[in-house]
Structure formats: structure tokens, C-alpha cells
Coordinates of C-alpha atoms in Angstrom, one line a residue:
Chain A
M1 CA 2.0 -99.3 -113.2
N2 CA -1.7 -99.4 -113.0
D3 CA -2.1 -96.2 -115.0
K4 CA 0.1 -97.5 -117.7
K5 CA -2.0 -100.7 -118.0
H6 CA -5.1 -98.6 -118.6
L7 CA -3.4 -96.8 -121.4
E8 CA -2.4 -100.1 -123.1
V9 CA -5.9 -101.3 -123.5
S10 CA -8.6 -98.7 -122.8
A11 CA -11.3 -99.4 -120.2
I12 CA -14.9 -100.2 -121.1
K13 CA -18.0 -98.9 -119.5
N14 CA -20.1 -102.1 -119.8
G15 CA -19.2 -105.5 -121.0
T16 CA -16.7 -108.3 -120.5
V17 CA -12.9 -108.3 -120.0
I18 CA -11.1 -111.6 -120.7
D19 CA -7.7 -111.5 -119.1
H20 CA -4.8 -113.9 -118.9
I21 CA -5.1 -115.3 -122.3
P22 CA -1.9 -117.0 -123.6
T23 CA -0.6 -114.8 -126.4
K24 CA -0.6 -117.7 -128.9
S25 CA -4.3 -118.3 -128.2
L26 CA -5.6 -114.8 -128.7
F27 CA -7.0 -115.3 -132.2
K28 CA -8.3 -118.7 -131.3
V29 CA -10.3 -117.2 -128.5
I30 CA -11.6 -114.5 -130.9
D31 CA -12.6 -117.3 -133.3
I32 CA -14.2 -119.6 -130.8
L33 CA -16.3 -116.8 -129.3
G34 CA -17.1 -115.4 -132.8
L35 CA -15.8 -111.9 -131.8
D36 CA -15.2 -111.1 -135.4
K37 CA -19.0 -110.9 -135.8
V38 CA -19.7 -108.8 -132.7
E39 CA -21.1 -105.4 -133.6
T40 CA -20.0 -103.5 -130.5
Q41 CA -16.6 -102.2 -129.7
V42 CA -13.9 -104.9 -129.2
T43 CA -10.4 -104.0 -128.2
F44 CA -7.6 -106.4 -127.6
G45 CA -3.9 -106.3 -126.7
T46 CA -1.3 -108.9 -126.9
N47 CA 2.3 -109.4 -125.6
L48 CA 1.4 -107.5 -122.5
E49 CA 3.5 -108.0 -119.4
S50 CA 2.1 -110.4 -116.9
K51 CA 3.7 -111.3 -113.5
R52 CA 2.3 -114.8 -113.7
M53 CA 2.4 -115.6 -117.4
G54 CA 5.3 -113.6 -118.6
L55 CA 3.3 -112.3 -121.6
K56 CA -0.4 -112.4 -122.0
A57 CA -3.2 -111.2 -124.1
I58 CA -6.4 -109.4 -123.1
I59 CA -9.7 -108.8 -124.8
K60 CA -12.4 -106.2 -123.9
I61 CA -15.8 -106.6 -125.4
S62 CA -18.3 -103.8 -124.9
E63 CA -21.9 -104.4 -124.1
V64 CA -21.6 -108.2 -124.3
Y65 CA -22.0 -110.7 -121.5
F66 CA -21.5 -114.4 -122.1
L67 CA -23.3 -117.5 -120.8
D68 CA -21.0 -119.8 -118.8
D69 CA -21.4 -122.6 -121.3
D70 CA -20.3 -120.3 -124.1
I71 CA -17.3 -118.8 -122.3
N72 CA -16.2 -122.3 -121.1
R73 CA -15.5 -123.2 -124.7
I74 CA -12.3 -121.2 -124.6
A75 CA -11.0 -123.3 -121.7
L76 CA -9.2 -125.6 -124.1
V77 CA -7.0 -122.8 -125.4
A78 CA -7.0 -120.4 -122.4
P79 CA -7.4 -122.6 -119.3
E80 CA -6.2 -119.8 -117.0
A81 CA -8.3 -117.0 -118.4
K82 CA -10.1 -114.8 -116.0
L83 CA -13.3 -112.8 -116.7
N84 CA -14.3 -109.5 -115.3
I85 CA -17.9 -108.5 -115.8
I86 CA -17.9 -104.7 -116.0
K87 CA -20.9 -102.5 -115.3
D88 CA -20.5 -98.7 -115.3
Y89 CA -16.7 -99.0 -115.3
L90 CA -16.7 -101.2 -112.2
V91 CA -15.9 -104.9 -111.9
Q92 CA -19.2 -106.4 -111.0
E93 CA -18.1 -110.0 -110.9
K94 CA -15.0 -112.1 -111.5
K95 CA -15.1 -115.5 -113.0
I96 CA -12.6 -118.2 -114.0
V97 CA -13.2 -120.5 -117.0
E98 CA -13.8 -124.1 -116.4
V99 CA -13.2 -127.0 -118.7
P100 CA -16.7 -128.4 -119.6
D101 CA -17.6 -132.1 -119.5
K102 CA -18.4 -132.2 -123.2
I103 CA -16.7 -130.4 -126.1
V104 CA -18.6 -129.9 -129.3
G105 CA -16.7 -128.7 -132.3
I106 CA -13.6 -126.5 -131.4
A107 CA -11.0 -129.4 -131.3
N108 CA -10.0 -131.9 -133.9
C109 CA -9.6 -135.6 -133.2
V110 CA -5.9 -136.6 -133.2
N111 CA -6.7 -139.9 -135.0
P112 CA -6.2 -139.5 -138.8
Q113 CA -8.3 -142.6 -139.3
C114 CA -11.2 -141.1 -137.4
I115 CA -14.4 -140.5 -139.5
T116 CA -14.5 -136.8 -138.3
N117 CA -11.2 -136.2 -140.1
N118 CA -12.5 -137.7 -143.3
E119 CA -16.1 -136.4 -143.6
A120 CA -17.7 -133.1 -142.7
I121 CA -18.8 -134.0 -139.1
T122 CA -18.9 -131.8 -136.0
T123 CA -16.5 -133.3 -133.6
R124 CA -17.8 -134.4 -130.1
F125 CA -15.6 -135.3 -127.1
S126 CA -16.1 -136.2 -123.5
V127 CA -13.5 -134.6 -121.3
I128 CA -11.8 -137.4 -119.3
S129 CA -9.2 -135.2 -117.6
K130 CA -9.5 -131.5 -116.8
K131 CA -6.2 -130.7 -115.3
E132 CA -4.0 -132.0 -118.2
V133 CA -6.9 -131.8 -120.6
A134 CA -7.6 -135.1 -122.3
L135 CA -10.5 -135.6 -124.7
K136 CA -12.2 -138.9 -125.7
C137 CA -13.7 -138.9 -129.2
H138 CA -17.4 -139.7 -129.2
Y139 CA -16.8 -141.4 -132.6
C140 CA -13.5 -143.3 -132.7
E141 CA -13.1 -143.5 -128.9
K142 CA -9.4 -142.4 -129.1
I143 CA -7.9 -140.1 -126.6
T144 CA -6.6 -136.6 -127.7
D145 CA -4.3 -135.2 -125.1
Q146 CA -3.2 -131.6 -124.5
E147 CA 0.0 -132.0 -126.4
H148 CA -1.6 -133.2 -129.6
M149 CA -4.7 -131.0 -129.4
H150 CA -5.4 -129.1 -132.5
I151 CA -8.0 -126.4 -132.3
K152 CA -10.0 -125.8 -135.5
Chain B
M1 CA -31.9 -153.6 -126.7
K2 CA -34.8 -153.3 -129.1
N3 CA -34.2 -150.7 -131.8
R4 CA -30.8 -149.8 -130.3
S5 CA -27.7 -149.8 -132.4
L6 CA -24.8 -151.9 -131.3
V7 CA -21.7 -149.9 -132.1
S8 CA -19.3 -150.4 -129.2
I9 CA -19.1 -153.3 -126.7
N10 CA -19.6 -150.6 -124.0
D11 CA -23.1 -149.9 -125.3
Y12 CA -24.3 -153.0 -123.5
S13 CA -24.5 -153.5 -119.7
R14 CA -23.5 -156.7 -117.9
D15 CA -27.1 -157.9 -117.9
E16 CA -27.4 -157.3 -121.6
Y17 CA -24.3 -159.3 -122.3
L18 CA -25.9 -162.2 -120.4
R19 CA -29.2 -161.8 -122.1
I20 CA -27.5 -162.0 -125.6
L21 CA -25.7 -165.2 -124.5
E22 CA -29.0 -166.7 -123.3
I23 CA -30.6 -166.0 -126.6
A24 CA -27.6 -167.4 -128.5
A25 CA -28.0 -170.6 -126.6
E26 CA -31.6 -170.8 -127.7
F27 CA -30.6 -170.4 -131.3
E28 CA -27.9 -173.0 -130.9
A29 CA -30.5 -175.4 -129.7
N30 CA -32.9 -174.4 -132.5
P31 CA -30.9 -172.6 -135.2
R32 CA -33.5 -172.3 -137.9
Q33 CA -36.5 -170.2 -136.9
N34 CA -38.5 -168.3 -139.4
I35 CA -38.8 -165.1 -137.4
L36 CA -37.3 -162.7 -139.9
N37 CA -40.1 -163.2 -142.5
N38 CA -40.5 -159.9 -144.4
T39 CA -37.4 -158.5 -142.8
I40 CA -34.6 -157.0 -144.9
V41 CA -31.1 -156.7 -143.5
A42 CA -28.5 -154.6 -145.4
T43 CA -24.9 -155.7 -145.1
L44 CA -22.7 -152.8 -146.2
F45 CA -19.1 -153.8 -146.4
F46 CA -17.0 -150.8 -147.3
E47 CA -14.0 -153.0 -147.0
P48 CA -14.0 -156.8 -147.7
S49 CA -14.3 -159.1 -144.7
T50 CA -15.6 -162.4 -146.1
R51 CA -15.7 -164.3 -142.9
T52 CA -17.7 -161.6 -141.0
R53 CA -20.1 -161.0 -143.8
L54 CA -20.9 -164.6 -144.4
S55 CA -21.4 -165.1 -140.7
F56 CA -24.0 -162.3 -140.6
E57 CA -25.7 -163.4 -143.8
S58 CA -25.9 -166.9 -142.6
A59 CA -27.5 -165.7 -139.4
V60 CA -30.1 -163.7 -141.3
N61 CA -30.8 -166.6 -143.7
R62 CA -31.2 -169.1 -140.9
L63 CA -33.9 -166.8 -139.5
G64 CA -35.7 -166.5 -142.8
G65 CA -34.8 -162.9 -143.5
K66 CA -33.6 -161.3 -146.8
V67 CA -30.1 -159.7 -147.3
I68 CA -29.2 -156.8 -149.6
G69 CA -25.9 -155.0 -149.7
F70 CA -22.4 -154.9 -151.1
S71 CA -19.2 -156.7 -150.2
D72 CA -16.7 -154.0 -150.9
S73 CA -16.8 -150.3 -151.7
Q74 CA -15.8 -150.8 -155.4
S75 CA -19.3 -152.1 -156.1
S76 CA -21.0 -149.2 -154.3
S77 CA -21.6 -145.5 -155.1
V78 CA -18.6 -144.6 -152.8
T79 CA -16.5 -144.8 -155.9
K80 CA -18.6 -141.9 -157.3
G81 CA -17.7 -139.9 -154.2
E82 CA -20.9 -140.3 -152.2
T83 CA -20.5 -139.5 -148.5
L84 CA -21.1 -142.1 -145.8
K85 CA -24.0 -140.0 -144.6
D86 CA -25.8 -140.1 -147.9
T87 CA -25.2 -143.8 -148.4
I88 CA -26.6 -144.6 -145.0
K89 CA -29.6 -142.3 -145.4
M90 CA -30.4 -143.9 -148.7
V91 CA -29.9 -147.5 -147.5
S92 CA -32.1 -146.8 -144.4
N93 CA -35.0 -146.5 -146.8
Y94 CA -34.5 -150.0 -148.1
C95 CA -34.1 -152.1 -145.0
D96 CA -35.0 -152.8 -141.4
L97 CA -31.4 -153.1 -140.0
I98 CA -27.9 -152.2 -141.3
V99 CA -24.8 -154.3 -140.7
M100 CA -21.8 -152.2 -141.5
R101 CA -18.1 -152.7 -141.9
H102 CA -16.0 -149.6 -142.6
P103 CA -12.2 -148.9 -142.6
L104 CA -12.6 -145.6 -140.7
E105 CA -12.8 -145.4 -137.0
G106 CA -16.0 -143.9 -135.6
S107 CA -17.9 -144.5 -138.9
A108 CA -20.3 -146.9 -137.2
R109 CA -21.2 -144.4 -134.4
Y110 CA -21.8 -141.7 -137.1
A111 CA -23.9 -144.1 -139.2
S112 CA -26.0 -145.0 -136.2
E113 CA -26.7 -141.2 -135.7
V114 CA -27.8 -140.6 -139.3
A115 CA -29.6 -143.9 -140.0
G116 CA -33.3 -144.2 -139.6
V117 CA -32.9 -147.9 -138.7
P118 CA -30.6 -149.6 -136.1
V119 CA -26.9 -150.2 -137.1
I120 CA -24.8 -153.1 -136.0
N121 CA -21.1 -152.4 -136.2
A122 CA -19.2 -155.2 -138.0
G123 CA -15.9 -153.5 -137.5
D124 CA -14.9 -149.8 -137.8
G125 CA -11.2 -149.7 -138.5
A126 CA -9.1 -150.5 -135.5
N127 CA -11.8 -149.4 -133.1
Q128 CA -14.7 -151.7 -132.3
H129 CA -16.1 -155.1 -133.4
P130 CA -18.7 -155.8 -130.7
T131 CA -20.2 -158.9 -132.3
Q132 CA -16.8 -160.5 -132.2
T133 CA -16.5 -159.8 -128.5
L134 CA -20.0 -161.2 -127.8
L135 CA -19.2 -164.4 -129.7
D136 CA -15.9 -164.7 -127.8
M137 CA -17.9 -164.3 -124.6
Y138 CA -20.4 -166.9 -125.7
S139 CA -17.5 -169.3 -126.4
I140 CA -16.1 -168.7 -123.0
Y141 CA -19.4 -169.2 -121.4
K142 CA -20.1 -172.4 -123.3
T143 CA -16.8 -174.0 -122.5
Q144 CA -16.5 -172.9 -118.9
G145 CA -20.1 -172.9 -117.8
T146 CA -19.6 -169.4 -116.4
L147 CA -18.0 -166.0 -117.1
E148 CA -17.1 -165.4 -113.5
N149 CA -13.6 -165.6 -111.8
L150 CA -11.7 -167.0 -114.8
N151 CA -8.0 -166.9 -115.6
L152 CA -7.9 -165.3 -119.0
F153 CA -4.7 -165.4 -121.0
L154 CA -4.4 -162.8 -123.8
V155 CA -1.5 -163.6 -126.1
G156 CA 0.2 -161.9 -129.0
D157 CA -0.4 -158.4 -130.2
L158 CA -1.9 -156.7 -127.2
K159 CA -1.1 -153.2 -128.3
Y160 CA -3.0 -153.0 -131.6
G161 CA -5.4 -155.9 -131.2
R162 CA -8.9 -154.5 -130.9
T163 CA -10.4 -157.9 -130.1
V164 CA -8.4 -158.2 -127.0
H165 CA -9.1 -154.7 -125.9
S166 CA -12.9 -155.1 -126.3
L167 CA -12.8 -158.6 -124.6
L168 CA -10.8 -157.1 -121.7
M169 CA -13.4 -154.3 -121.2
A170 CA -16.4 -156.7 -121.4
M171 CA -14.9 -159.5 -119.3
S172 CA -13.8 -157.1 -116.6
K173 CA -17.4 -157.1 -115.4
F174 CA -17.0 -160.7 -114.3
N175 CA -14.0 -160.6 -112.0
P176 CA -11.4 -162.2 -114.1
T177 CA -7.6 -162.4 -113.6
F178 CA -5.7 -161.5 -116.7
Y179 CA -2.4 -162.8 -117.9
F180 CA -0.9 -160.7 -120.7
V181 CA 1.7 -162.6 -122.8
S182 CA 3.3 -160.4 -125.5
P183 CA 6.6 -159.1 -126.8
P184 CA 7.6 -155.9 -125.0
E185 CA 6.9 -153.9 -128.2
L186 CA 3.3 -155.1 -128.3
K187 CA 2.4 -154.8 -124.6
M188 CA -1.1 -154.0 -123.3
P189 CA -1.4 -150.2 -123.4
A190 CA -1.3 -148.4 -120.1
E191 CA -4.9 -147.1 -120.4
Y192 CA -6.3 -150.6 -120.2
K193 CA -4.1 -151.5 -117.2
L194 CA -5.2 -148.3 -115.5
Y195 CA -8.8 -149.3 -116.2
L196 CA -8.2 -152.7 -114.5
D197 CA -6.4 -151.0 -111.6
N198 CA -9.4 -148.7 -111.0
L199 CA -11.6 -151.7 -110.8
G200 CA -9.2 -153.5 -108.5
L201 CA -8.8 -156.4 -110.9
K202 CA -5.6 -158.5 -111.1
Y203 CA -3.3 -158.8 -114.1
H204 CA 0.1 -160.2 -114.7
E205 CA 2.5 -159.6 -117.7
F206 CA 4.8 -162.1 -119.3
R207 CA 7.2 -162.0 -122.2
D208 CA 6.7 -165.6 -123.2
F209 CA 4.8 -168.7 -122.3
T210 CA 6.2 -170.5 -119.3
E211 CA 4.7 -173.0 -116.9
I212 CA 2.1 -170.3 -116.0
I213 CA 0.2 -171.6 -119.0
N214 CA -1.1 -174.4 -116.7
E215 CA -3.1 -171.8 -114.8
A216 CA -5.1 -170.8 -117.8
D217 CA -8.9 -171.4 -118.2
I218 CA -8.9 -169.6 -121.6
I219 CA -6.0 -168.9 -123.9
Y220 CA -7.0 -166.2 -126.3
M221 CA -4.4 -166.1 -129.2
T222 CA -3.9 -163.2 -131.6
R223 CA -1.7 -162.7 -134.6
V224 CA 1.6 -161.0 -134.2
Q225 CA 2.1 -159.1 -137.4
K226 CA 5.6 -158.5 -138.8
E227 CA 4.6 -154.9 -139.8
R228 CA 4.1 -154.0 -136.2
F229 CA 7.8 -154.3 -135.5
S230 CA 10.1 -151.4 -136.1
D231 CA 13.1 -153.8 -136.2
P232 CA 12.7 -156.9 -138.3
I233 CA 15.5 -158.6 -136.4
E234 CA 13.5 -158.1 -133.2
Y235 CA 10.5 -159.8 -134.9
E236 CA 12.6 -162.8 -136.0
K237 CA 13.9 -163.2 -132.4
T238 CA 10.5 -162.9 -130.7
K239 CA 8.0 -164.5 -133.1
N240 CA 8.8 -168.1 -131.9
A241 CA 8.1 -167.2 -128.3
F242 CA 4.4 -166.7 -129.1
I243 CA 3.7 -169.9 -131.1
L244 CA 1.5 -172.3 -129.3
R245 CA 2.5 -175.9 -129.8
N246 CA 0.7 -179.1 -128.8
H247 CA 3.4 -180.3 -126.4
M248 CA 3.0 -177.1 -124.3
L249 CA -0.6 -178.1 -123.5
K250 CA 0.1 -181.5 -121.8
D251 CA -0.2 -180.2 -118.2
T252 CA -2.9 -177.5 -118.8
R253 CA -6.2 -177.6 -117.0
D254 CA -8.9 -180.0 -118.4
N255 CA -11.3 -177.2 -118.8
M256 CA -8.8 -175.0 -120.7
R257 CA -9.8 -174.0 -124.2
I258 CA -7.9 -172.1 -126.9
L259 CA -9.7 -169.3 -128.7
H260 CA -8.5 -167.3 -131.7
P261 CA -10.6 -164.7 -133.7
L262 CA -9.0 -166.1 -136.9
P263 CA -7.5 -165.9 -139.4
R264 CA -4.4 -167.4 -137.9
V265 CA -1.0 -167.5 -139.6
N266 CA 1.5 -169.6 -137.6
E267 CA 0.8 -168.5 -134.0
I268 CA -1.1 -171.7 -133.3
N269 CA 0.8 -174.7 -134.7
V270 CA -1.4 -177.0 -136.8
D271 CA -0.5 -179.9 -134.4
V272 CA -2.8 -178.2 -131.9
D273 CA -5.8 -178.5 -134.1
D274 CA -6.6 -182.0 -133.1
N275 CA -6.3 -181.4 -129.4
E276 CA -9.7 -181.3 -127.8
K277 CA -8.6 -178.0 -126.2
A278 CA -8.5 -176.3 -129.6
Y279 CA -11.8 -174.4 -129.8
Y280 CA -11.2 -171.8 -132.5
F281 CA -13.2 -173.5 -135.3
T282 CA -16.2 -174.0 -133.1
Q283 CA -15.8 -170.4 -131.9
A284 CA -16.5 -169.3 -135.5
L285 CA -19.7 -171.3 -135.6
N286 CA -20.7 -169.7 -132.3
G287 CA -20.5 -166.4 -134.2
V288 CA -23.5 -167.3 -136.2
Y289 CA -25.7 -168.1 -133.1
T290 CA -24.5 -164.9 -131.4
R291 CA -25.3 -162.8 -134.4
Q292 CA -28.7 -164.4 -134.7
A293 CA -29.2 -163.4 -131.1
I294 CA -28.1 -159.8 -131.6
I295 CA -30.2 -159.3 -134.7
A296 CA -33.3 -160.9 -133.1
S297 CA -32.9 -158.8 -130.0
I298 CA -32.4 -155.5 -131.9
L299 CA -35.4 -156.2 -134.0
G300 CA -37.5 -156.9 -130.9
L301 CA -38.1 -160.5 -131.7
K302 CA -36.5 -162.0 -128.6

């Protein structure tokens, strides 16, 4: 089994592996982390079998390490994502993502009457619930829940 | 409070509410003070609200200040496609304080972030209208002599009514007991009840006025709008349950007063107007003193 997995998405020498990404969120994660602009090797796989999730996606980014604040930005779309920090083919450290207290950009406010949906403004939210993620808009003060969350 | 914008009722602390009420009382005792000499206040009303605008402009004029601005977006450069940001940045150059009314929610917070001068929110869509809340609180304080431990009845549209939500948030700092009287379709939203639960405050819900009305210290009436009902028959059936009539007041407490943010339609019968417990017209006058207090405090003059 293990060998097969390695064949599906090849190993990296140094860098970051983001595992357990929901398949539907793969391209959102790529977008949020700006991986389309990374100049080192990036490989990803999707619709891979996962015992826990059924199907999952995985991204491997060579020679890139993320700050916690940056990586936590993906928590809205991939709350169960796990990070492996790889040095010389070995897992140096494992991390889980955490929903941050504040969200800047990334999500849209659910309220069509909100100024952020009518003028070019970066959205800002405070996170009022982390388990079932709920965001309170800094501007219109309305709550956007997980079900209605729309990622930019 | 000096130089700080007032966008949401939650921007002020309990002590700051009390400070505003104290200054409002000073202005009520002495309404005309020439303290805004050489001060220019811009009133930017992107949607018409004659009552609120006149109240603010009266407050500025009583203090000897000057007013510039517009009373609806038709007479501003918004019609040419200018963004709110640009309008606010431009107007900041012309005045010491901006009073803004805008149909979009969150517009006032945004304006306060781009403006070079403080902003007072005079209503941003269905979101906040903090000066209304402060004048409601001043009216409660004046008629009851305190804000503490009161039985507050909130009546009518409790689902969409921003004035009742803001009043609930602000008054919850003074240990009230709330009585919510509304049709089931327009009940107080769960998030506000949860807020009260977390503070350990008591509230009761009713579908109509009953003898519980005699427990009230304050009855805060709001308009039940026909458009809020999905079923017009339901509206016809329920609307009469929320009309306050004079005969219902005969056994109410002596200190009880009826408030309404106005305009009213038919939810307070005109036969209540002559009852000494009807306070809504004086409440509107209190709005001028309260706005004088807010303006003077933000400009650092009180």
C-alpha cells in the first residue's frame, strides 16, 4: 500500500506536504496560498483514497516552508488538513491547521447588502465559532456560517 | 470618546453611555450653547431620512456650528458613479465631522476607516443606528430616573427591527428583564436570546398583549410591516394583536412610558396620544439633546 502511495505523488526532498485536503478544496488551497506563483516544484494529486475522508487531495511543495499565520488561512476550506515538514526526505515535524481568530480576505460576506459586496473592499471577519466555523463581518456585523460560506 | 467615530452601539462602554446621557441632560437644561463656532459638520444622506437629518442639523445649529451636505444620493456625485471611498475622502477635506446615512450595511464602518475626520453613523441599512439607541436610553433614563433593573417590553417586529436589537444590546448592561411581544413570524432571533442567556439575563416571550402589560416600566413599540409576512392572511389575523389602545393602559404602572422610534402607522392607536404615558413625541425631542451630546463629545468639547 505504502509503496503505491509514493508512486501516486512522488516524494520531495525538502519542503511542505499538505495532506488531507478535501478534493473540492484543492484549487482553493492552491489559490489561497498563491501556489500558482511558486517557482519551485509543486506536485499535487486529487481523488486519492483516504481511510478517513474517502477521497482526498494532497499537495507537495518543494523548498517552501510556511508561517503558521499563512498556512492557517486554508483552515476555512481544509479544516482537517495536516502538514508534514520535510527535510532530507524525512518528516521533520507534523502540524495541523487551526482556524485563526481573524480572517482577512479569503471569504465573502453572506449579506448581499454588505458594503464589501458592493464596493472593492478587503473583507474582514472575526471568527466567533471554530468548530462549526462562523464568521462575523467586521463591517455589516452579520454572521456567515459554514453552510453559506463562499470562498473568493 | 474624543475623535472616535460612533458606528455601532457596541463601540461605547457602559460608562460611556452614561457619560453621553449626562451631557444630554446638560444640553436639555441649556440647549443653545455657542460651542461649535467655526466648526463644520457634513451630513451625507445617501438615502433620504428627513427626521434623522433634521434632528442632527438642529443639534449642530443649536450649538452654533455650520452644516454642509446632501439629503439624498440623487444630488451627489454618487449618480456619476463615484465610490463611497472617494466621496468620503473628498468630504473629509471640507469638514470636522461626518454624519452619514447609507443604505448598505457596514458602509459607516468602512467610511470611518477611510475618513480623515470622525464619522457618526446615522443608519447603515438594517445594521446600526447608534444615535437612535442613545436617545432611546436617554428617554428611558429621564422617565425612570435610572437604567437599572427595569422591565422592558419590546413589541412588534423583533426579527428585523434594528432599533430593538441595538437597544437590547445596550440595555443588557443594566440588568433588565425583557418581555418580547411579537407574532411568531417576527420573533426575536435566537442569537440575541443566546446573548442574554450568556449574561444570565431574564426574558419572556408572548404572542400578544395580555395582563402582563401591567408589569411594564417601558413599552417600546415598533412597526409591524405587511411586507414581512409571507402569508397576507396571517398578517390580517395577527396585526390587531399588536395595536396598543388607550383602554389597555388603565392598570399599567404609574411610571410606565410608551416609546416608539417613529414613524408609526397604526400600531399605537391615536387615542393613546393624550395619555400621559405616551412619550414618543418627547422622545424625538430628546434625540436633539442626545445628538448635541454625541457631537460635542466626539469633537472634544464636553
